[in-house]
Coordinates of N, CA and C in Angstrom, one line a residue:
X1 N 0.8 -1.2 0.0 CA 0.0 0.0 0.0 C 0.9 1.2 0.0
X2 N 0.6 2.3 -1.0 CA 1.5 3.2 -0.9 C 1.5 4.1 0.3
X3 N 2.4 5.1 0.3 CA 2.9 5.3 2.1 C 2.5 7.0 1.7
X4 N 1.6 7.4 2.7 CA 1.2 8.9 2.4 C 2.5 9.9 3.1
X5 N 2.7 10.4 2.2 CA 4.0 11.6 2.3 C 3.2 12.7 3.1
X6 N 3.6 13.6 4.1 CA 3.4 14.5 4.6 C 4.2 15.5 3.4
X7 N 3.5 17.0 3.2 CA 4.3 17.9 2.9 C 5.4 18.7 3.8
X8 N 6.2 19.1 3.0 CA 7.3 19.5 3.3 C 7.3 20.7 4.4
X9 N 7.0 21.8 3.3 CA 6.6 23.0 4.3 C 5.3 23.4 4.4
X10 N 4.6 22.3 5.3 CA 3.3 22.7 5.2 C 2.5 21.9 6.4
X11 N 1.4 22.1 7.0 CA 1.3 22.0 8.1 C 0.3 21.0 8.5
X12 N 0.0 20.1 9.2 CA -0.8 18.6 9.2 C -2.2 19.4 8.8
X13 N -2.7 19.9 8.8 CA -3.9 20.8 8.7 C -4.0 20.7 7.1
X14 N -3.0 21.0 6.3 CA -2.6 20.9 4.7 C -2.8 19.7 4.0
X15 N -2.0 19.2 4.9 CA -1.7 17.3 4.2 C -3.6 17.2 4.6
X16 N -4.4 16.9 5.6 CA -5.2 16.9 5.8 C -6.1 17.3 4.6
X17 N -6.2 18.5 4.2 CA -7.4 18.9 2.9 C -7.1 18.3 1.9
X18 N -5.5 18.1 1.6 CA -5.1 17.3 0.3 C -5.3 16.2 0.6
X19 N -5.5 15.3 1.2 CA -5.7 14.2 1.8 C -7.3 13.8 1.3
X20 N -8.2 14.7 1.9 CA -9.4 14.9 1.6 C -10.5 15.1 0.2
X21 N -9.5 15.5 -0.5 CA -10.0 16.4 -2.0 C -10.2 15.3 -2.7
X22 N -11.2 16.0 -3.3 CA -11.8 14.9 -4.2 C -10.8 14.3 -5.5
X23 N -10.8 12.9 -6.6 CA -10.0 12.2 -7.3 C -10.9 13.4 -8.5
X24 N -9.9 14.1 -9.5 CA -10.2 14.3 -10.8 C -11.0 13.3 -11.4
X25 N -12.1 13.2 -12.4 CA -12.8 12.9 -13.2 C -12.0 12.1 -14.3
X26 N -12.5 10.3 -14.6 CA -11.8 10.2 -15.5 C -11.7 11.0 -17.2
X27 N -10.6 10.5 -17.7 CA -10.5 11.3 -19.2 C -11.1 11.1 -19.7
X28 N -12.3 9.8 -20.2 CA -12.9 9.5 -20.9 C -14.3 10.7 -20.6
X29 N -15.1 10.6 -19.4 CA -15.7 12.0 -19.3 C -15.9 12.8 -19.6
X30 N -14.4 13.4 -19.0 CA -14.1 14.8 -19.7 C -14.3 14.8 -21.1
X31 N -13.8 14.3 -22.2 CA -13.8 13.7 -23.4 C -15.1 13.8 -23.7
X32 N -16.1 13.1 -22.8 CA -17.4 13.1 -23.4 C -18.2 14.2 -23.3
X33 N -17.6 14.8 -22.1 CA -18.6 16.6 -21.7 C -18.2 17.7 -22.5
X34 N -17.2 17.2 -23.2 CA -16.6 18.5 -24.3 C -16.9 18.2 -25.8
X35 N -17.0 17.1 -26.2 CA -17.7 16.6 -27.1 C -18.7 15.9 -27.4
X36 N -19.8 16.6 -28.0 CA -21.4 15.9 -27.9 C -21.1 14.5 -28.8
X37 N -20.7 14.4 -29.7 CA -20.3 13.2 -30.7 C -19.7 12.4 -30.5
X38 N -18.7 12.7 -29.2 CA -18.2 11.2 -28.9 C -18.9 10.5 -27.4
X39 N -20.2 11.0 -27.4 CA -21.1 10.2 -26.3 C -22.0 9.1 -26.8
X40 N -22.5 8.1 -26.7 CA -22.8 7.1 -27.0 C -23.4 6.4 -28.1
X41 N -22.9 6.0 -29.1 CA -23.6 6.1 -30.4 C -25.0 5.6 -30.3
X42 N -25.8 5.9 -31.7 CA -26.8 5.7 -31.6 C -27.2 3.8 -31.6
X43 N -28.4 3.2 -31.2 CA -28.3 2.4 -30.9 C -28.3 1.2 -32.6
X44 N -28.0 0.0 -32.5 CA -27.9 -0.7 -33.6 C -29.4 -0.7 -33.5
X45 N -29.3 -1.4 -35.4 CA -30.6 -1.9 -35.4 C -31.2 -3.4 -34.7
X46 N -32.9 -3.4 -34.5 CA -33.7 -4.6 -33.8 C -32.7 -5.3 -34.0
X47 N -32.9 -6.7 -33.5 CA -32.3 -7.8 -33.8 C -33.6 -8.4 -34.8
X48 N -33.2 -8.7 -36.1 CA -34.6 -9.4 -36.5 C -35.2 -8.3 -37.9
X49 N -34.5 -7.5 -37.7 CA -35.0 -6.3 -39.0 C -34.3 -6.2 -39.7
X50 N -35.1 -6.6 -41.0 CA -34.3 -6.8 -42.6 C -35.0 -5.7 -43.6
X51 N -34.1 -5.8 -44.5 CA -34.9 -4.7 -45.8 C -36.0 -5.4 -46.1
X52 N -36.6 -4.6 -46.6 CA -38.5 -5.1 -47.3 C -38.2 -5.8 -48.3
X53 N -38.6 -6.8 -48.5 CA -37.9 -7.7 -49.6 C -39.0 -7.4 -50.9
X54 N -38.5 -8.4 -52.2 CA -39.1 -8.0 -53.2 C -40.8 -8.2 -52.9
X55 N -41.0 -9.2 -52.5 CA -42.7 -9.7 -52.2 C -42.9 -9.0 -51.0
X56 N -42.8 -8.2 -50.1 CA -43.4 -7.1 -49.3 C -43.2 -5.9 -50.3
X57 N -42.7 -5.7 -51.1 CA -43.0 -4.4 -51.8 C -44.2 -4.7 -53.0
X58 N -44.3 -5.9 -53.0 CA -45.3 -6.2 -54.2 C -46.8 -6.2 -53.1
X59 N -46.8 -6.7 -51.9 CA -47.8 -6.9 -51.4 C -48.7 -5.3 -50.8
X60 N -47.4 -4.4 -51.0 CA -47.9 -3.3 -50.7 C -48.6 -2.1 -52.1
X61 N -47.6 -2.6 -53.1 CA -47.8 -1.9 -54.4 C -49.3 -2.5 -55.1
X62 N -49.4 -3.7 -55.2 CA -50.2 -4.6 -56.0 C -51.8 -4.2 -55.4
X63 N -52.3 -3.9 -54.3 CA -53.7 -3.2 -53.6 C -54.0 -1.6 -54.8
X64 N -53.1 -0.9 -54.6 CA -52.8 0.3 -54.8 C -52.4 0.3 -56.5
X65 N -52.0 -0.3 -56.9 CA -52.1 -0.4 -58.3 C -53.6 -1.0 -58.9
X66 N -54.1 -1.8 -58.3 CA -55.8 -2.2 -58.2 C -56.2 -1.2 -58.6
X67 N -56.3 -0.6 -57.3 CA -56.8 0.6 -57.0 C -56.7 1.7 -58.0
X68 N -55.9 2.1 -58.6 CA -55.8 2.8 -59.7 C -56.3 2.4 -61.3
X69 N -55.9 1.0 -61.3 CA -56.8 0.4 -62.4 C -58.0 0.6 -62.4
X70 N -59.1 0.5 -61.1 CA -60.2 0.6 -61.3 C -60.9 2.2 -61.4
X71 N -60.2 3.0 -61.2 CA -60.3 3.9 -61.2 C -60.3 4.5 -62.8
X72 N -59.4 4.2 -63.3 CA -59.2 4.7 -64.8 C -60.2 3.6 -65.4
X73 N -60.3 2.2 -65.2 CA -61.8 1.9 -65.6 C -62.8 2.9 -65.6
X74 N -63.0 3.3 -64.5 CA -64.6 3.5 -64.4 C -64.4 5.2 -65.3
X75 N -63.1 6.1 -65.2 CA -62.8 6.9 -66.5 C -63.3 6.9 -67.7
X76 N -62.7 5.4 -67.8 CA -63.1 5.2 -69.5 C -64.1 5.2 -69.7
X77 N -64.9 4.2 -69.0 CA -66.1 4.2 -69.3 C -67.2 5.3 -68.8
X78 N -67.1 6.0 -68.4 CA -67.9 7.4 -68.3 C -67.7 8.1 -69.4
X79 N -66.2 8.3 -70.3 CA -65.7 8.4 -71.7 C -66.6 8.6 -72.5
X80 N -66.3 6.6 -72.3 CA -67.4 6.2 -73.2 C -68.8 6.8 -73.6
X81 N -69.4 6.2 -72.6 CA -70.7 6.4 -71.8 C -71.2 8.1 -72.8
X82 N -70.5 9.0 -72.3 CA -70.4 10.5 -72.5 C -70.4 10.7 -74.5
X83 N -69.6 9.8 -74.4 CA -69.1 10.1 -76.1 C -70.7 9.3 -77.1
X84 N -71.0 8.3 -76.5 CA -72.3 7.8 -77.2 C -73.0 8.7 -76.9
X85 N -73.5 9.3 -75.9 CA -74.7 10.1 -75.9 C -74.3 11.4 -76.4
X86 N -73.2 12.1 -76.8 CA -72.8 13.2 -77.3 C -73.3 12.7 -79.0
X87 N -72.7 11.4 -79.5 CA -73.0 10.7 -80.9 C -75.1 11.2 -80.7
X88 N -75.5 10.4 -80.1 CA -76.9 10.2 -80.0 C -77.5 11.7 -80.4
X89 N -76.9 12.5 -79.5 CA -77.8 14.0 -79.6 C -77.2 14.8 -80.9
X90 N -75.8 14.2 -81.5 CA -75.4 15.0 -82.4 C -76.6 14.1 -84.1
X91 N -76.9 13.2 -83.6 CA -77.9 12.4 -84.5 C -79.6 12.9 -84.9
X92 N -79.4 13.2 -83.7 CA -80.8 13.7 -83.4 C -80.9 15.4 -83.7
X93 N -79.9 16.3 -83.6 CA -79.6 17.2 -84.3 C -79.6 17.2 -85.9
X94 N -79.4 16.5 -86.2 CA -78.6 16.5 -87.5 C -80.1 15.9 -88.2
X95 N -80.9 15.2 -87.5 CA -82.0 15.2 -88.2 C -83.1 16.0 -87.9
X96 N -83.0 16.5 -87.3 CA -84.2 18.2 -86.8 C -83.7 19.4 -87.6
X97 N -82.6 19.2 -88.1 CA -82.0 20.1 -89.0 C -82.6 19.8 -90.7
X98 N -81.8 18.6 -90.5 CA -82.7 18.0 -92.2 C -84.2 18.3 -92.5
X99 N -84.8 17.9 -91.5 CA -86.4 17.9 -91.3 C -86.4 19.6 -91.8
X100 N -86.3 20.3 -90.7 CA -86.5 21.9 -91.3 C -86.4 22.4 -92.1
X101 N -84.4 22.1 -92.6 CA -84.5 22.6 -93.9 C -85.4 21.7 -95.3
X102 N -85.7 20.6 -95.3 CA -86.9 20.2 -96.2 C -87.9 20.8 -96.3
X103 N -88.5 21.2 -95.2 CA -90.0 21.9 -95.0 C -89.8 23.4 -95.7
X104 N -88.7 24.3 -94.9 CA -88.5 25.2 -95.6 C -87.6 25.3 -97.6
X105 N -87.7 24.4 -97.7 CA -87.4 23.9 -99.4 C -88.5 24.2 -100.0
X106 N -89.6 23.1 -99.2 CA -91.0 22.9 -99.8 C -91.7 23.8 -99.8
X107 N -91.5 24.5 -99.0 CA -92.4 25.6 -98.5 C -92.5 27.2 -99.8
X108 N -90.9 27.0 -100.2 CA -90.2 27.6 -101.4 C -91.0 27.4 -102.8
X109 N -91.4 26.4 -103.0 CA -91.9 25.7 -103.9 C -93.5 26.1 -104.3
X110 N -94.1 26.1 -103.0 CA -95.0 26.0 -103.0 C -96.1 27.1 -103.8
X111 N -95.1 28.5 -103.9 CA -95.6 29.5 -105.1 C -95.4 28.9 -106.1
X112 N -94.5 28.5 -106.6 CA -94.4 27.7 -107.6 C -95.6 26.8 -108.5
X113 N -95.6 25.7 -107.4 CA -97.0 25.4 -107.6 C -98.2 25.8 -108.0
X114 N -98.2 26.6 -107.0 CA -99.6 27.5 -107.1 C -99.6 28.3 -108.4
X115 N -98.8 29.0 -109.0 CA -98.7 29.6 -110.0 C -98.8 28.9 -111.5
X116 N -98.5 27.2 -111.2 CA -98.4 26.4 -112.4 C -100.5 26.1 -112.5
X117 N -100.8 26.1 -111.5 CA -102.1 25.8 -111.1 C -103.2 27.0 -111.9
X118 N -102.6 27.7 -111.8 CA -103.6 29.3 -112.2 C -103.5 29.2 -113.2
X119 N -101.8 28.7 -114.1 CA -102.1 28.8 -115.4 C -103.2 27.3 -115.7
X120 N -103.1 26.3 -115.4 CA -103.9 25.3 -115.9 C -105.1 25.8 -115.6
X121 N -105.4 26.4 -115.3 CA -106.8 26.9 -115.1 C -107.4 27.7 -116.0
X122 N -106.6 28.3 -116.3 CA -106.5 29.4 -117.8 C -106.2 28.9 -119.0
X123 N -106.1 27.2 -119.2 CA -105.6 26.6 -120.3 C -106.6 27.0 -121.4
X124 N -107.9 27.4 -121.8 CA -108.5 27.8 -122.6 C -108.8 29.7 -122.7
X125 N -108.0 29.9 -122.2 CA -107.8 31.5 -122.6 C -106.7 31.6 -123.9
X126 N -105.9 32.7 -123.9 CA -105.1 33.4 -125.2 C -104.3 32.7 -125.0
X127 N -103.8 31.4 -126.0 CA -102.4 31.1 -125.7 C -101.2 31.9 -125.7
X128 N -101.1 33.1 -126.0 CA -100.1 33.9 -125.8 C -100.0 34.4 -124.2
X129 N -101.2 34.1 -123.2 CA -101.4 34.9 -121.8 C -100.4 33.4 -121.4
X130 N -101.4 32.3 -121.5 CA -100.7 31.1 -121.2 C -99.2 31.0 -121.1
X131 N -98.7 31.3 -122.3 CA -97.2 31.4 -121.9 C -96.6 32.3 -121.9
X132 N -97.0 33.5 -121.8 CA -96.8 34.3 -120.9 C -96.5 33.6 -119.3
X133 N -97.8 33.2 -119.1 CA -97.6 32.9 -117.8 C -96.5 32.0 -117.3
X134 N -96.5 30.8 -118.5 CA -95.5 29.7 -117.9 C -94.1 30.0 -117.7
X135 N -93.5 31.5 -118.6 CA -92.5 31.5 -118.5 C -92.5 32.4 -117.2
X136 N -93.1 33.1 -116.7 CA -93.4 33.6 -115.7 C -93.0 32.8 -114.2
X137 N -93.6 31.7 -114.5 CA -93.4 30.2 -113.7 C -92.4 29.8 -113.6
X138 N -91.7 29.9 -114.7 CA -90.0 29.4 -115.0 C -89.4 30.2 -114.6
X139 N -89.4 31.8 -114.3 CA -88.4 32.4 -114.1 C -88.4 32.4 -112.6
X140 N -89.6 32.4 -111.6 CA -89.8 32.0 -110.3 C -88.9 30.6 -110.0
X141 N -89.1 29.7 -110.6 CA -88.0 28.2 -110.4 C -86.6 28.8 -110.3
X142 N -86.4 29.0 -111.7 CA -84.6 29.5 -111.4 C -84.7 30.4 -110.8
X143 N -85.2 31.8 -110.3 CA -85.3 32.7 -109.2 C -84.8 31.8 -107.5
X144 N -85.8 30.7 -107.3 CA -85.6 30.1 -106.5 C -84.4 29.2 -106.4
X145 N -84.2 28.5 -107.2 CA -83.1 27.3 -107.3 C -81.6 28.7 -107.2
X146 N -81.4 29.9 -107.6 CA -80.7 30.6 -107.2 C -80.8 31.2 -105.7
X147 N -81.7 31.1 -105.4 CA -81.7 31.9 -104.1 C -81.3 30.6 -102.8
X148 N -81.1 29.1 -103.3 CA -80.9 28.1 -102.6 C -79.3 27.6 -102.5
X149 N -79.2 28.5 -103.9 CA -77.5 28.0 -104.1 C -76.9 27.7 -105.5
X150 N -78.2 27.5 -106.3 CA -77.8 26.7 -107.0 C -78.1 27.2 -108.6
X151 N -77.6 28.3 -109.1 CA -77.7 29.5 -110.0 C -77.6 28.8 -111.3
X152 N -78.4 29.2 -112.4 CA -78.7 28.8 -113.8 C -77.6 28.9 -114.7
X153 N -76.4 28.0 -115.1 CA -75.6 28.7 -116.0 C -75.9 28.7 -117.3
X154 N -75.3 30.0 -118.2 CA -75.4 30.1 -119.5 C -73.8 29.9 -120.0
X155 N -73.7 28.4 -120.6 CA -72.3 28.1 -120.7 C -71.9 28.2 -122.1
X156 N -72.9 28.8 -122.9 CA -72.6 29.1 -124.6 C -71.6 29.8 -124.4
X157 N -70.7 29.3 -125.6 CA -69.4 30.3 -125.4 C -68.2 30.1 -124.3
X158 N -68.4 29.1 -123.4 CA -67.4 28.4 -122.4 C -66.8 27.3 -123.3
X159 N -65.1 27.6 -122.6 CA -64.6 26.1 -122.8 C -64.9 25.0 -121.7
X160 N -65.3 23.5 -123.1 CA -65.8 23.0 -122.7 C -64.9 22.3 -121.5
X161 N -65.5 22.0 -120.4 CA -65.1 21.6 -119.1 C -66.1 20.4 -118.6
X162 N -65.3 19.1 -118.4 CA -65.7 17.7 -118.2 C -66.5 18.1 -116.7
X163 N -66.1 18.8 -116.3 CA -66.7 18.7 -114.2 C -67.4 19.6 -114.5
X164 N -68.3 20.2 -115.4 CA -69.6 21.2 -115.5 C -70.4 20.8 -116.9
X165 N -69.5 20.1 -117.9 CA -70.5 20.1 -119.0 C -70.4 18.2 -119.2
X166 N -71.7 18.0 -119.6 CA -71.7 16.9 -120.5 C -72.5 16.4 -121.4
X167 N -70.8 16.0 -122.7 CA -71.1 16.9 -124.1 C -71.9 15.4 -124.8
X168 N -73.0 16.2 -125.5 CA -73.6 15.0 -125.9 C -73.5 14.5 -127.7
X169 N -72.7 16.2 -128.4 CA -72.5 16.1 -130.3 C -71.6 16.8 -130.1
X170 N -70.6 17.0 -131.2 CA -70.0 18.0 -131.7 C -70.4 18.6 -132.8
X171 N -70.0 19.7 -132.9 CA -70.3 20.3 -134.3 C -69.3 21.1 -135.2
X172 N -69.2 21.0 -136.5 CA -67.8 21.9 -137.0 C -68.4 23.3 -136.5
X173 N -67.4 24.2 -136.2 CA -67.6 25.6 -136.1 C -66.6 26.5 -136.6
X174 N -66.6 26.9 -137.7 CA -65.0 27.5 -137.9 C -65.0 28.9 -136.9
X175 N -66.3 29.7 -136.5 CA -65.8 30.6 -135.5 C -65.7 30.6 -134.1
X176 N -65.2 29.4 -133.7 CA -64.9 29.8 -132.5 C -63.6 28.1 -132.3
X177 N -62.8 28.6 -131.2 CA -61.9 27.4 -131.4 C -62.4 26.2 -131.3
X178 N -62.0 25.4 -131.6 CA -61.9 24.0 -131.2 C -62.6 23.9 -129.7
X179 N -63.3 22.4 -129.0 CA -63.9 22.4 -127.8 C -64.6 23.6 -126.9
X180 N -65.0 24.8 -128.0 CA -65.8 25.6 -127.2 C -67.1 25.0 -127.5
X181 N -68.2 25.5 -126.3 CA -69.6 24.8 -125.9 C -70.5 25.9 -127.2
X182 N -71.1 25.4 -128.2 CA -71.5 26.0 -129.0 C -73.4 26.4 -128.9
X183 N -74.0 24.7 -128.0 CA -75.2 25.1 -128.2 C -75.1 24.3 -126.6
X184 N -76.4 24.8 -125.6 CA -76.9 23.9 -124.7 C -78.0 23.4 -124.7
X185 N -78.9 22.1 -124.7 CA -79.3 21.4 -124.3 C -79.9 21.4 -123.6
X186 N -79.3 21.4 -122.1 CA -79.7 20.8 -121.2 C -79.3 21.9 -119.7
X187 N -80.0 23.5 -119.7 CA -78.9 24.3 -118.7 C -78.1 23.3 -117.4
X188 N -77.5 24.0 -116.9 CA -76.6 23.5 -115.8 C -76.9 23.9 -114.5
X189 N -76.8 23.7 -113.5 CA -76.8 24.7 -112.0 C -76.3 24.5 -110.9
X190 N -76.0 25.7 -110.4 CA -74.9 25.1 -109.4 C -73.6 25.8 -109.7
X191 N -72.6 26.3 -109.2 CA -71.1 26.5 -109.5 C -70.2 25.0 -109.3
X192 N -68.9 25.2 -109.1 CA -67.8 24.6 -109.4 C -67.9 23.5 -108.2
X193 N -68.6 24.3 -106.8 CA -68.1 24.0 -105.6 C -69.6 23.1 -105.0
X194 N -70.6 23.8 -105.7 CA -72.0 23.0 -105.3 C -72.5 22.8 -106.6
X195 N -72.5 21.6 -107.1 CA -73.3 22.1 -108.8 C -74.4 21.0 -108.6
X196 N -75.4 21.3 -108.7 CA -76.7 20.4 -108.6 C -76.9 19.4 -110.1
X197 N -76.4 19.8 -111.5 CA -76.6 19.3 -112.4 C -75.4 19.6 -113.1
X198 N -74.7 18.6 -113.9 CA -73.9 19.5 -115.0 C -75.2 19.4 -116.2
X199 N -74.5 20.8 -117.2 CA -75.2 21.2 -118.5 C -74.4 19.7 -119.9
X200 N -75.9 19.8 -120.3 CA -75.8 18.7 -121.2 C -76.0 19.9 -122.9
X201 N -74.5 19.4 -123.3 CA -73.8 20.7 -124.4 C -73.7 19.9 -125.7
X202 N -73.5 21.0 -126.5 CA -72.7 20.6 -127.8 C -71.4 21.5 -128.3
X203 N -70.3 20.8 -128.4 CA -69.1 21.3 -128.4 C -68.6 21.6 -129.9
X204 N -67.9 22.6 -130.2 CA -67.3 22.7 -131.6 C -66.2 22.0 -132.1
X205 N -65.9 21.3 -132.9 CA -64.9 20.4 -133.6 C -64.0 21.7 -134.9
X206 N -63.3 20.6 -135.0 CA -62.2 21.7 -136.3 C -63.4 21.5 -137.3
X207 N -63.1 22.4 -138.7 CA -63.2 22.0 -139.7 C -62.4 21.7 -140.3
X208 N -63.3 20.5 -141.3 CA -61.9 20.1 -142.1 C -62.0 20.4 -143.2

């Protein structure tokens, strides 16, 4: 056992407090009160705890992917659902439209009629009033078939053109060139873009 030394110049009263005083703090301690980081690491992981393996990430995913499938199902089919009845009413339009504009066609017409009627009623009057009248009649038709779209051409004097005329003779003509429409037949109506009839023509040939 080691042998306690009295101090030298100093008085039993001395040796006494030194004797008494507390042992310094080990270094590891100290060490740990001055640095937060080197106090006890954090603890390991469970004993028993492993990464999520491939089939726990499928067991979690696979609900939730369901779930999303059925969802864009019931999408589509609202889509759907939406796009047929959008078809249905665009059908049902499309024939409330036809219907009107027929009525108002007919309706067009209908002086027409009545004007062919007056003259048949008059068929034993002046035949000159008579056709009078009918051309009268006629000019009300083309009046109308122009006010519908569909305008009377006078293609005498046109080159002849396959998508508006069709030619039913030719004829020599030395005055005018080759393939102009010399006589019509049959008027035409309609333009380029809406034509209700082509004109049924006679075209000019060379002479030889």
């Amino acid at each position: 056992m080691a042998e306690r030394r009295e101090p030298r110049n100093g008085s039993k009263q001395d040796a006494a407090e030194v004797a008494s005083s507390p042992e310094p703090p080990p270094l590891e301690e100290v060490q740990a009160a001055e640095v937060p980081e080197l106090r006890k690491p954090s603890s390991p992981p469970e004993p028993g705890e492993r990464p999520p393996s491939e089939e726990d990430v499928r067991a979690t995913e696979i609900p939730e992917l369901r779930q999303r499938i059925a969802e864009l199902d019931d999408l589509w089919r609202r889509a759907v659902a939406d796009l047929d009845n959008q078809r249905k009413r665009f059908g049902r339009d499309l024939d409330l439209n036809l219907e009107r504009e027929r009525e108002r066609v007919s309706a067009e017409w209908l002086t027409v009629l009545d004007n062919l009627e007056l003259a048949l009623e008059h068929a034993d009057a002046d035949p000159t009033l008579i056709m009078d009248g009918v051309r009268a009649v006629r000019d009300q038709a083309v009046d109308l078939l122009a006010r519908l779209g569909f305008p009377r051409r006078d293609d005498v004097g046109e080159r002849f053109d396959p998508a508006r005329h069709s030619a039913v003779a030719t004829k020599e003509n030395a005055d005018v060139p080759p393939g102009t429409v010399v006589e019509v037949l049959r008027p035409g109506y309609g333009d380029d873009e809406h034509q209700l009839r082509p004109a049924l023509v006679v075209v000019a040939q060379k002479v030889d």
